[in-house]
């Protein structure tokens, strides 16, 4: 099983003056310590359960561009960007740029968006749920076309006359596409039809098994090979370093379901030290799970 580090809570020691140095330290420790992916959240405001708008929240793709220059191996992405945040043609260009400048290390994570407060706060349109999912599907179609030679696109919500991106991403076909969230009727159908990976919120194994069964049925419906799609989870039901053996045992139960990657977030008191400890105590042993 692969390990990703997800930087969701940025209320780290030292305040804004130290944030760049600390984030770079986490990225370098993960890059050198065998983590496979580093992700940021893509929100304008910090989420309510992490303190809300009063707490720090960095712009996602600016942060990833900074981290591309701090690392050499680790995959970089947002977990996940909201479809409402950027026009899809511009988004395809941004992700292609990240892929080129990082040497082919970009990941494209996307979802339907949900945090209405940040949209209202910064004056960004927040369409109804059904329309956001329509826009999500069109965006998935647009980025795939953009990263495979371009052309034009004429959809319900988006009209692009000249979908030209130069340079193209370094990865053939573009960065791997991950669709986040666990909605059974819409989200997992979009995973089956367009994505290279799904990302589920960590839940008890029976709940994850059910979600994957739904995904399998969607794959059957659209003629997609279920095994082509990487199954990943974000979050943890306990703190890995508090009980490494117990945490690894719990990860085995998810690997048995077909989960191949898990994301966990740095400890807020010492995020760099936490990442170094995870690299030493967890990454080598986790790599043997699911193989």
mmCIF file of C-alpha atoms in Angstrom:
data_model
loop_
_atom_site.group_PDB
_atom_site.id
_atom_site.type_symbol
_atom_site.label_atom_id
_atom_site.label_comp_id
_atom_site.label_asym_id
_atom_site.label_seq_id
_atom_site.Cartn_x
_atom_site.Cartn_y
_atom_site.Cartn_z
ATOM 1 C CA UNK A 1 0.000 0.000 0.000
ATOM 2 C CA UNK A 2 1.194 3.492 -0.877
ATOM 3 C CA UNK A 3 1.249 6.422 1.546
ATOM 4 C CA UNK A 4 0.322 10.001 0.774
ATOM 5 C CA UNK A 5 0.635 13.054 2.997
ATOM 6 C CA UNK A 6 -2.347 15.409 2.941
ATOM 7 C CA UNK A 7 -1.769 18.933 4.232
ATOM 8 C CA UNK A 8 -5.249 19.967 5.328
ATOM 9 C CA UNK A 9 -4.612 21.660 8.670
ATOM 10 C CA UNK A 10 -2.046 24.453 8.257
ATOM 11 C CA UNK A 11 -2.320 25.873 11.782
ATOM 12 C CA UNK A 12 1.314 25.022 12.364
ATOM 13 C CA UNK A 13 3.843 26.527 14.801
ATOM 14 C CA UNK A 14 5.380 29.851 13.820
ATOM 15 C CA UNK A 15 2.405 31.389 12.055
ATOM 16 C CA UNK A 16 2.454 32.767 8.483
ATOM 17 C CA UNK A 17 6.140 33.705 8.638
ATOM 18 C CA UNK A 18 7.125 30.054 9.112
ATOM 19 C CA UNK A 19 4.487 28.453 6.917
ATOM 20 C CA UNK A 20 6.531 28.322 3.711
ATOM 21 C CA UNK A 21 9.564 26.857 5.476
ATOM 22 C CA UNK A 22 7.482 24.274 7.330
ATOM 23 C CA UNK A 23 5.516 23.225 4.260
ATOM 24 C CA UNK A 24 8.755 22.856 2.304
ATOM 25 C CA UNK A 25 10.175 20.764 5.158
ATOM 26 C CA UNK A 26 7.182 18.436 5.104
ATOM 27 C CA UNK A 27 7.444 18.079 1.325
ATOM 28 C CA UNK A 28 11.163 17.322 1.376
ATOM 29 C CA UNK A 29 10.791 14.808 4.205
ATOM 30 C CA UNK A 30 7.983 13.067 2.319
ATOM 31 C CA UNK A 31 9.901 13.192 -0.970
ATOM 32 C CA UNK A 32 13.010 11.676 0.570
ATOM 33 C CA UNK A 33 11.155 9.286 2.867
ATOM 34 C CA UNK A 34 9.187 7.202 0.386
ATOM 35 C CA UNK A 35 5.770 8.883 0.439
ATOM 36 C CA UNK A 36 4.327 8.626 -3.061
ATOM 37 C CA UNK A 37 2.015 11.663 -3.154
ATOM 38 C CA UNK A 38 1.678 15.028 -1.436
ATOM 39 C CA UNK A 39 -1.639 16.815 -1.618
ATOM 40 C CA UNK A 40 -3.064 20.129 -0.475
ATOM 41 C CA UNK A 41 -6.704 21.025 -0.034
ATOM 42 C CA UNK A 42 -8.240 23.406 -2.548
ATOM 43 C CA UNK A 43 -10.368 25.797 -0.550
ATOM 44 C CA UNK A 44 -10.546 29.576 -0.297
ATOM 45 C CA UNK A 45 -11.429 29.352 3.416
ATOM 46 C CA UNK A 46 -10.341 26.789 5.959
ATOM 47 C CA UNK A 47 -13.088 24.242 6.647
ATOM 48 C CA UNK A 48 -15.336 24.742 9.653
ATOM 49 C CA UNK A 49 -14.188 21.650 11.544
ATOM 50 C CA UNK A 50 -10.583 22.904 11.321
ATOM 51 C CA UNK A 51 -11.409 26.358 12.632
ATOM 52 C CA UNK A 52 -13.094 28.055 9.682
ATOM 53 C CA UNK A 53 -11.977 31.200 7.834
ATOM 54 C CA UNK A 54 -9.952 32.521 10.785
ATOM 55 C CA UNK A 55 -7.401 29.713 10.278
ATOM 56 C CA UNK A 56 -4.745 29.630 7.495
ATOM 57 C CA UNK A 57 -5.593 28.268 4.069
ATOM 58 C CA UNK A 58 -3.191 28.595 1.119
ATOM 59 C CA UNK A 59 -4.256 28.737 -2.531
ATOM 60 C CA UNK A 60 -3.823 25.245 -3.908
ATOM 61 C CA UNK A 61 -2.026 25.471 -7.230
ATOM 62 C CA UNK A 62 0.260 28.286 -6.116
ATOM 63 C CA UNK A 63 1.314 26.017 -3.256
ATOM 64 C CA UNK A 64 1.935 23.054 -5.552
ATOM 65 C CA UNK A 65 4.085 25.176 -7.864
ATOM 66 C CA UNK A 66 6.176 26.168 -4.847
ATOM 67 C CA UNK A 67 6.493 22.531 -3.758
ATOM 68 C CA UNK A 68 7.471 21.367 -7.242
ATOM 69 C CA UNK A 69 10.675 23.334 -6.756
ATOM 70 C CA UNK A 70 11.279 21.769 -3.344
ATOM 71 C CA UNK A 71 10.979 18.125 -4.426
ATOM 72 C CA UNK A 72 12.169 15.741 -7.116
ATOM 73 C CA UNK A 73 10.137 12.523 -6.942
ATOM 74 C CA UNK A 74 6.825 12.881 -5.161
ATOM 75 C CA UNK A 75 3.525 13.264 -7.026
ATOM 76 C CA UNK A 76 1.769 16.591 -6.359
ATOM 77 C CA UNK A 77 -1.933 17.337 -6.456
ATOM 78 C CA UNK A 78 -5.025 18.775 -4.821
ATOM 79 C CA UNK A 79 -7.384 16.557 -2.883
ATOM 80 C CA UNK A 80 -9.518 17.809 -4.481
ATOM 81 C CA UNK A 81 -10.196 20.966 -6.444
ATOM 82 C CA UNK A 82 -13.800 22.108 -6.680
ATOM 83 C CA UNK A 83 -15.237 22.338 -10.174
ATOM 84 C CA UNK A 84 -16.514 25.841 -9.398
ATOM 85 C CA UNK A 85 -13.114 27.327 -8.552
ATOM 86 C CA UNK A 86 -11.619 27.748 -12.039
ATOM 87 C CA UNK A 87 -12.835 27.655 -15.625
ATOM 88 C CA UNK A 88 -12.015 24.173 -16.998
ATOM 89 C CA UNK A 89 -9.885 25.422 -19.892
ATOM 90 C CA UNK A 90 -7.754 27.447 -17.497
ATOM 91 C CA UNK A 91 -7.690 24.552 -15.042
ATOM 92 C CA UNK A 92 -6.390 22.207 -17.743
ATOM 93 C CA UNK A 93 -3.631 24.755 -18.502
ATOM 94 C CA UNK A 94 -2.706 25.143 -14.819
ATOM 95 C CA UNK A 95 -2.395 21.402 -14.263
ATOM 96 C CA UNK A 96 -0.440 20.934 -17.498
ATOM 97 C CA UNK A 97 1.957 23.656 -16.357
ATOM 98 C CA UNK A 98 2.438 21.947 -12.999
ATOM 99 C CA UNK A 99 3.111 18.661 -14.769
ATOM 100 C CA UNK A 100 5.724 20.184 -17.084
ATOM 101 C CA UNK A 101 7.543 22.153 -14.392
ATOM 102 C CA UNK A 102 7.547 19.237 -11.935
ATOM 103 C CA UNK A 103 8.898 16.786 -14.490
ATOM 104 C CA UNK A 104 5.650 14.865 -14.952
ATOM 105 C CA UNK A 105 4.574 14.685 -11.296
ATOM 106 C CA UNK A 106 1.137 16.332 -11.344
ATOM 107 C CA UNK A 107 -2.044 14.610 -10.195
ATOM 108 C CA UNK A 108 -5.473 16.013 -11.057
ATOM 109 C CA UNK A 109 -8.035 15.634 -8.300
ATOM 110 C CA UNK A 110 -11.497 17.128 -8.760
ATOM 111 C CA UNK A 111 -14.953 17.087 -7.192
ATOM 112 C CA UNK A 112 -18.281 18.898 -7.385
ATOM 113 C CA UNK A 113 -17.460 21.459 -4.615
ATOM 114 C CA UNK A 114 -19.581 21.880 -1.503
ATOM 115 C CA UNK A 115 -18.343 24.738 0.736
ATOM 116 C CA UNK A 116 -20.910 27.430 0.010
ATOM 117 C CA UNK A 117 -19.580 29.878 2.613
ATOM 118 C CA UNK A 118 -16.269 30.390 0.824
ATOM 119 C CA UNK A 119 -18.033 31.024 -2.480
ATOM 120 C CA UNK A 120 -20.333 33.596 -0.962
ATOM 121 C CA UNK A 121 -17.446 35.107 0.944
ATOM 122 C CA UNK A 122 -15.290 35.757 -2.118
ATOM 123 C CA UNK A 123 -18.084 36.331 -4.606
ATOM 124 C CA UNK A 124 -17.673 33.114 -6.598
ATOM 125 C CA UNK A 125 -20.856 31.683 -8.179
ATOM 126 C CA UNK A 126 -22.135 28.541 -6.454
ATOM 127 C CA UNK A 127 -24.651 26.773 -8.709
ATOM 128 C CA UNK A 128 -27.180 24.232 -7.414
ATOM 129 C CA UNK A 129 -25.971 20.674 -6.814
ATOM 130 C CA UNK A 130 -27.329 19.217 -10.049
ATOM 131 C CA UNK A 131 -25.623 21.902 -12.126
ATOM 132 C CA UNK A 132 -22.317 21.456 -10.297
ATOM 133 C CA UNK A 133 -22.323 17.790 -11.230
ATOM 134 C CA UNK A 134 -23.117 18.640 -14.845
ATOM 135 C CA UNK A 135 -20.168 21.038 -14.811
ATOM 136 C CA UNK A 136 -17.995 18.357 -13.224
ATOM 137 C CA UNK A 137 -18.705 15.910 -16.031
ATOM 138 C CA UNK A 138 -18.046 18.531 -18.706
ATOM 139 C CA UNK A 139 -14.803 19.516 -16.976
ATOM 140 C CA UNK A 140 -13.628 15.910 -16.967
ATOM 141 C CA UNK A 141 -14.359 15.716 -20.699
ATOM 142 C CA UNK A 142 -12.548 19.005 -21.347
ATOM 143 C CA UNK A 143 -9.329 18.181 -19.487
ATOM 144 C CA UNK A 144 -9.111 14.787 -21.156
ATOM 145 C CA UNK A 145 -9.484 16.435 -24.561
ATOM 146 C CA UNK A 146 -7.054 19.217 -23.666
ATOM 147 C CA UNK A 147 -4.341 16.742 -22.657
ATOM 148 C CA UNK A 148 -4.809 14.620 -25.754
ATOM 149 C CA UNK A 149 -4.251 17.125 -28.534
ATOM 150 C CA UNK A 150 -7.040 19.625 -27.899
ATOM 151 C CA UNK A 151 -9.645 20.810 -30.384
ATOM 152 C CA UNK A 152 -12.892 22.532 -29.509
ATOM 153 C CA UNK A 153 -15.654 21.753 -27.025
ATOM 154 C CA UNK A 154 -19.324 22.654 -27.100
ATOM 155 C CA UNK A 155 -21.209 21.637 -23.972
ATOM 156 C CA UNK A 156 -24.186 22.825 -21.974
ATOM 157 C CA UNK A 157 -22.164 24.988 -19.611
ATOM 158 C CA UNK A 158 -18.801 25.428 -21.341
ATOM 159 C CA UNK A 159 -17.894 26.424 -24.895
ATOM 160 C CA UNK A 160 -14.223 26.392 -25.902
ATOM 161 C CA UNK A 161 -13.359 27.365 -29.455
ATOM 162 C CA UNK A 162 -9.630 26.622 -29.362
ATOM 163 C CA UNK A 163 -8.583 24.122 -26.712
ATOM 164 C CA UNK A 164 -4.863 24.422 -27.386
ATOM 165 C CA UNK A 165 -2.290 23.726 -24.667
ATOM 166 C CA UNK A 166 1.399 24.107 -25.426
ATOM 167 C CA UNK A 167 3.296 22.479 -23.886
ATOM 168 C CA UNK A 168 1.245 19.404 -23.316
ATOM 169 C CA UNK A 169 1.690 17.521 -20.024
ATOM 170 C CA UNK A 170 4.734 15.294 -19.871
ATOM 171 C CA UNK A 171 2.729 12.269 -18.785
ATOM 172 C CA UNK A 172 1.205 10.633 -21.878
ATOM 173 C CA UNK A 173 -2.509 11.382 -21.803
ATOM 174 C CA UNK A 174 -2.046 13.832 -18.974
ATOM 175 C CA UNK A 175 -1.820 13.544 -15.183
ATOM 176 C CA UNK A 176 -3.770 10.810 -13.501
ATOM 177 C CA UNK A 177 -7.333 11.898 -12.842
ATOM 178 C CA UNK A 178 -8.863 11.337 -9.413
ATOM 179 C CA UNK A 179 -12.495 12.078 -8.601
ATOM 180 C CA UNK A 180 -13.171 12.668 -4.921
ATOM 181 C CA UNK A 181 -16.193 12.028 -2.682
ATOM 182 C CA UNK A 182 -18.382 8.998 -2.217
ATOM 183 C CA UNK A 183 -21.740 9.823 -3.813
ATOM 184 C CA UNK A 184 -23.125 6.567 -5.138
ATOM 185 C CA UNK A 185 -25.414 7.776 -7.908
ATOM 186 C CA UNK A 186 -23.337 10.540 -9.500
ATOM 187 C CA UNK A 187 -19.761 10.681 -8.212
ATOM 188 C CA UNK A 188 -18.907 7.010 -8.481
ATOM 189 C CA UNK A 189 -20.471 6.895 -11.947
ATOM 190 C CA UNK A 190 -18.125 9.689 -13.026
ATOM 191 C CA UNK A 191 -15.218 7.728 -11.554
ATOM 192 C CA UNK A 192 -16.188 4.710 -13.621
ATOM 193 C CA UNK A 193 -16.519 6.728 -16.804
ATOM 194 C CA UNK A 194 -13.616 9.191 -16.603
ATOM 195 C CA UNK A 195 -11.180 8.674 -13.725
ATOM 196 C CA UNK A 196 -7.958 6.798 -13.103
ATOM 197 C CA UNK A 197 -8.616 6.709 -9.353
ATOM 198 C CA UNK A 198 -11.335 7.213 -6.792
ATOM 199 C CA UNK A 199 -10.828 8.744 -3.371
ATOM 200 C CA UNK A 200 -13.092 7.726 -0.512
ATOM 201 C CA UNK A 201 -13.313 9.082 3.008
ATOM 202 C CA UNK A 202 -11.974 6.445 5.362
ATOM 203 C CA UNK A 203 -14.815 4.535 6.997
ATOM 204 C CA UNK A 204 -15.238 1.082 8.523
ATOM 205 C CA UNK A 205 -14.360 -1.697 6.059
ATOM 206 C CA UNK A 206 -17.975 -2.723 5.484
ATOM 207 C CA UNK A 207 -18.833 0.799 4.316
ATOM 208 C CA UNK A 208 -15.833 0.906 1.989
ATOM 209 C CA UNK A 209 -16.751 -2.507 0.601
ATOM 210 C CA UNK A 210 -20.230 -1.230 -0.184
ATOM 211 C CA UNK A 211 -18.875 1.855 -1.993
ATOM 212 C CA UNK A 212 -16.545 -0.300 -4.061
ATOM 213 C CA UNK A 213 -19.402 -2.643 -4.945
ATOM 214 C CA UNK A 214 -21.325 0.387 -6.231
ATOM 215 C CA UNK A 215 -18.290 1.475 -8.244
ATOM 216 C CA UNK A 216 -18.004 -2.005 -9.738
ATOM 217 C CA UNK A 217 -21.628 -1.887 -10.872
ATOM 218 C CA UNK A 218 -21.070 1.503 -12.494
ATOM 219 C CA UNK A 219 -18.023 0.090 -14.280
ATOM 220 C CA UNK A 220 -20.113 -2.771 -15.599
ATOM 221 C CA UNK A 221 -22.741 -0.311 -16.811
ATOM 222 C CA UNK A 222 -20.269 1.823 -18.785
ATOM 223 C CA UNK A 223 -18.058 -1.051 -19.974
ATOM 224 C CA UNK A 224 -15.036 -0.067 -17.870
ATOM 225 C CA UNK A 225 -12.562 -2.512 -16.343
ATOM 226 C CA UNK A 226 -12.994 -2.067 -12.582
ATOM 227 C CA UNK A 227 -9.398 -3.136 -11.979
ATOM 228 C CA UNK A 228 -8.097 -0.210 -14.067
ATOM 229 C CA UNK A 229 -9.198 2.225 -11.364
ATOM 230 C CA UNK A 230 -6.985 2.807 -8.328
ATOM 231 C CA UNK A 231 -8.922 2.765 -5.062
ATOM 232 C CA UNK A 232 -7.674 5.181 -2.422
ATOM 233 C CA UNK A 233 -8.824 6.562 0.933
ATOM 234 C CA UNK A 234 -8.096 9.734 2.869
ATOM 235 C CA UNK A 235 -8.110 10.037 6.636
ATOM 236 C CA UNK A 236 -7.441 7.695 9.508
ATOM 237 C CA UNK A 237 -9.488 6.259 12.330
ATOM 238 C CA UNK A 238 -6.549 6.700 14.712
ATOM 239 C CA UNK A 239 -3.116 8.340 14.774
ATOM 240 C CA UNK A 240 -0.602 6.002 13.076
ATOM 241 C CA UNK A 241 2.376 6.810 15.295
ATOM 242 C CA UNK A 242 0.382 6.208 18.506
ATOM 243 C CA UNK A 243 0.147 2.508 17.661
ATOM 244 C CA UNK A 244 2.051 1.606 14.513
ATOM 245 C CA UNK A 245 1.300 -2.118 14.683
ATOM 246 C CA UNK A 246 -2.409 -1.530 15.256
ATOM 247 C CA UNK A 247 -2.628 1.034 12.477
ATOM 248 C CA UNK A 248 -0.870 -1.218 9.990
ATOM 249 C CA UNK A 249 -3.187 -4.062 10.954
ATOM 250 C CA UNK A 250 -6.187 -1.850 10.200
ATOM 251 C CA UNK A 251 -4.670 -0.916 6.837
ATOM 252 C CA UNK A 252 -4.427 -4.603 5.959
ATOM 253 C CA UNK A 253 -8.212 -4.852 6.200
ATOM 254 C CA UNK A 254 -8.532 -2.050 3.615
ATOM 255 C CA UNK A 255 -5.869 -3.539 1.364
ATOM 256 C CA UNK A 256 -7.892 -6.760 1.382
ATOM 257 C CA UNK A 257 -10.721 -4.757 -0.197
ATOM 258 C CA UNK A 258 -8.457 -3.472 -2.962
ATOM 259 C CA UNK A 259 -7.396 -0.122 -1.467
ATOM 260 C CA UNK A 260 -3.924 0.688 -2.774
ATOM 261 C CA UNK A 261 -3.185 4.120 -1.276
ATOM 262 C CA UNK A 262 -4.003 5.944 1.948
ATOM 263 C CA UNK A 263 -3.529 9.622 2.839
ATOM 264 C CA UNK A 264 -2.801 10.866 6.351
ATOM 265 C CA UNK A 265 -2.099 14.381 7.598
ATOM 266 C CA UNK A 266 0.888 15.703 9.556
ATOM 267 C CA UNK A 267 0.693 16.233 13.292
ATOM 268 C CA UNK A 268 0.007 19.914 13.913
ATOM 269 C CA UNK A 269 2.617 20.377 16.657
ATOM 270 C CA UNK A 270 5.585 19.145 14.609
ATOM 271 C CA UNK A 271 4.577 18.444 11.016
ATOM 272 C CA UNK A 272 8.127 17.972 9.709
ATOM 273 C CA UNK A 273 9.122 15.653 12.548
ATOM 274 C CA UNK A 274 5.901 13.682 12.108
ATOM 275 C CA UNK A 275 6.636 13.193 8.403
ATOM 276 C CA UNK A 276 10.172 12.023 9.178
ATOM 277 C CA UNK A 277 8.867 9.575 11.790
ATOM 278 C CA UNK A 278 6.263 8.210 9.391
ATOM 279 C CA UNK A 279 8.927 7.727 6.739
ATOM 280 C CA UNK A 280 11.062 5.771 9.188
ATOM 281 C CA UNK A 281 8.467 3.719 11.047
ATOM 282 C CA UNK A 282 5.507 3.309 8.711
ATOM 283 C CA UNK A 283 6.375 3.679 5.010
ATOM 284 C CA UNK A 284 8.607 0.570 4.707
ATOM 285 C CA UNK A 285 6.116 -1.660 6.514
ATOM 286 C CA UNK A 286 3.069 -0.249 4.740
ATOM 287 C CA UNK A 287 4.729 -1.008 1.410
ATOM 288 C CA UNK A 288 4.495 -4.717 2.237
ATOM 289 C CA UNK A 289 0.732 -4.600 2.763
ATOM 290 C CA UNK A 290 -1.429 -5.561 -0.175
ATOM 291 C CA UNK A 291 1.435 -6.908 -2.268
#
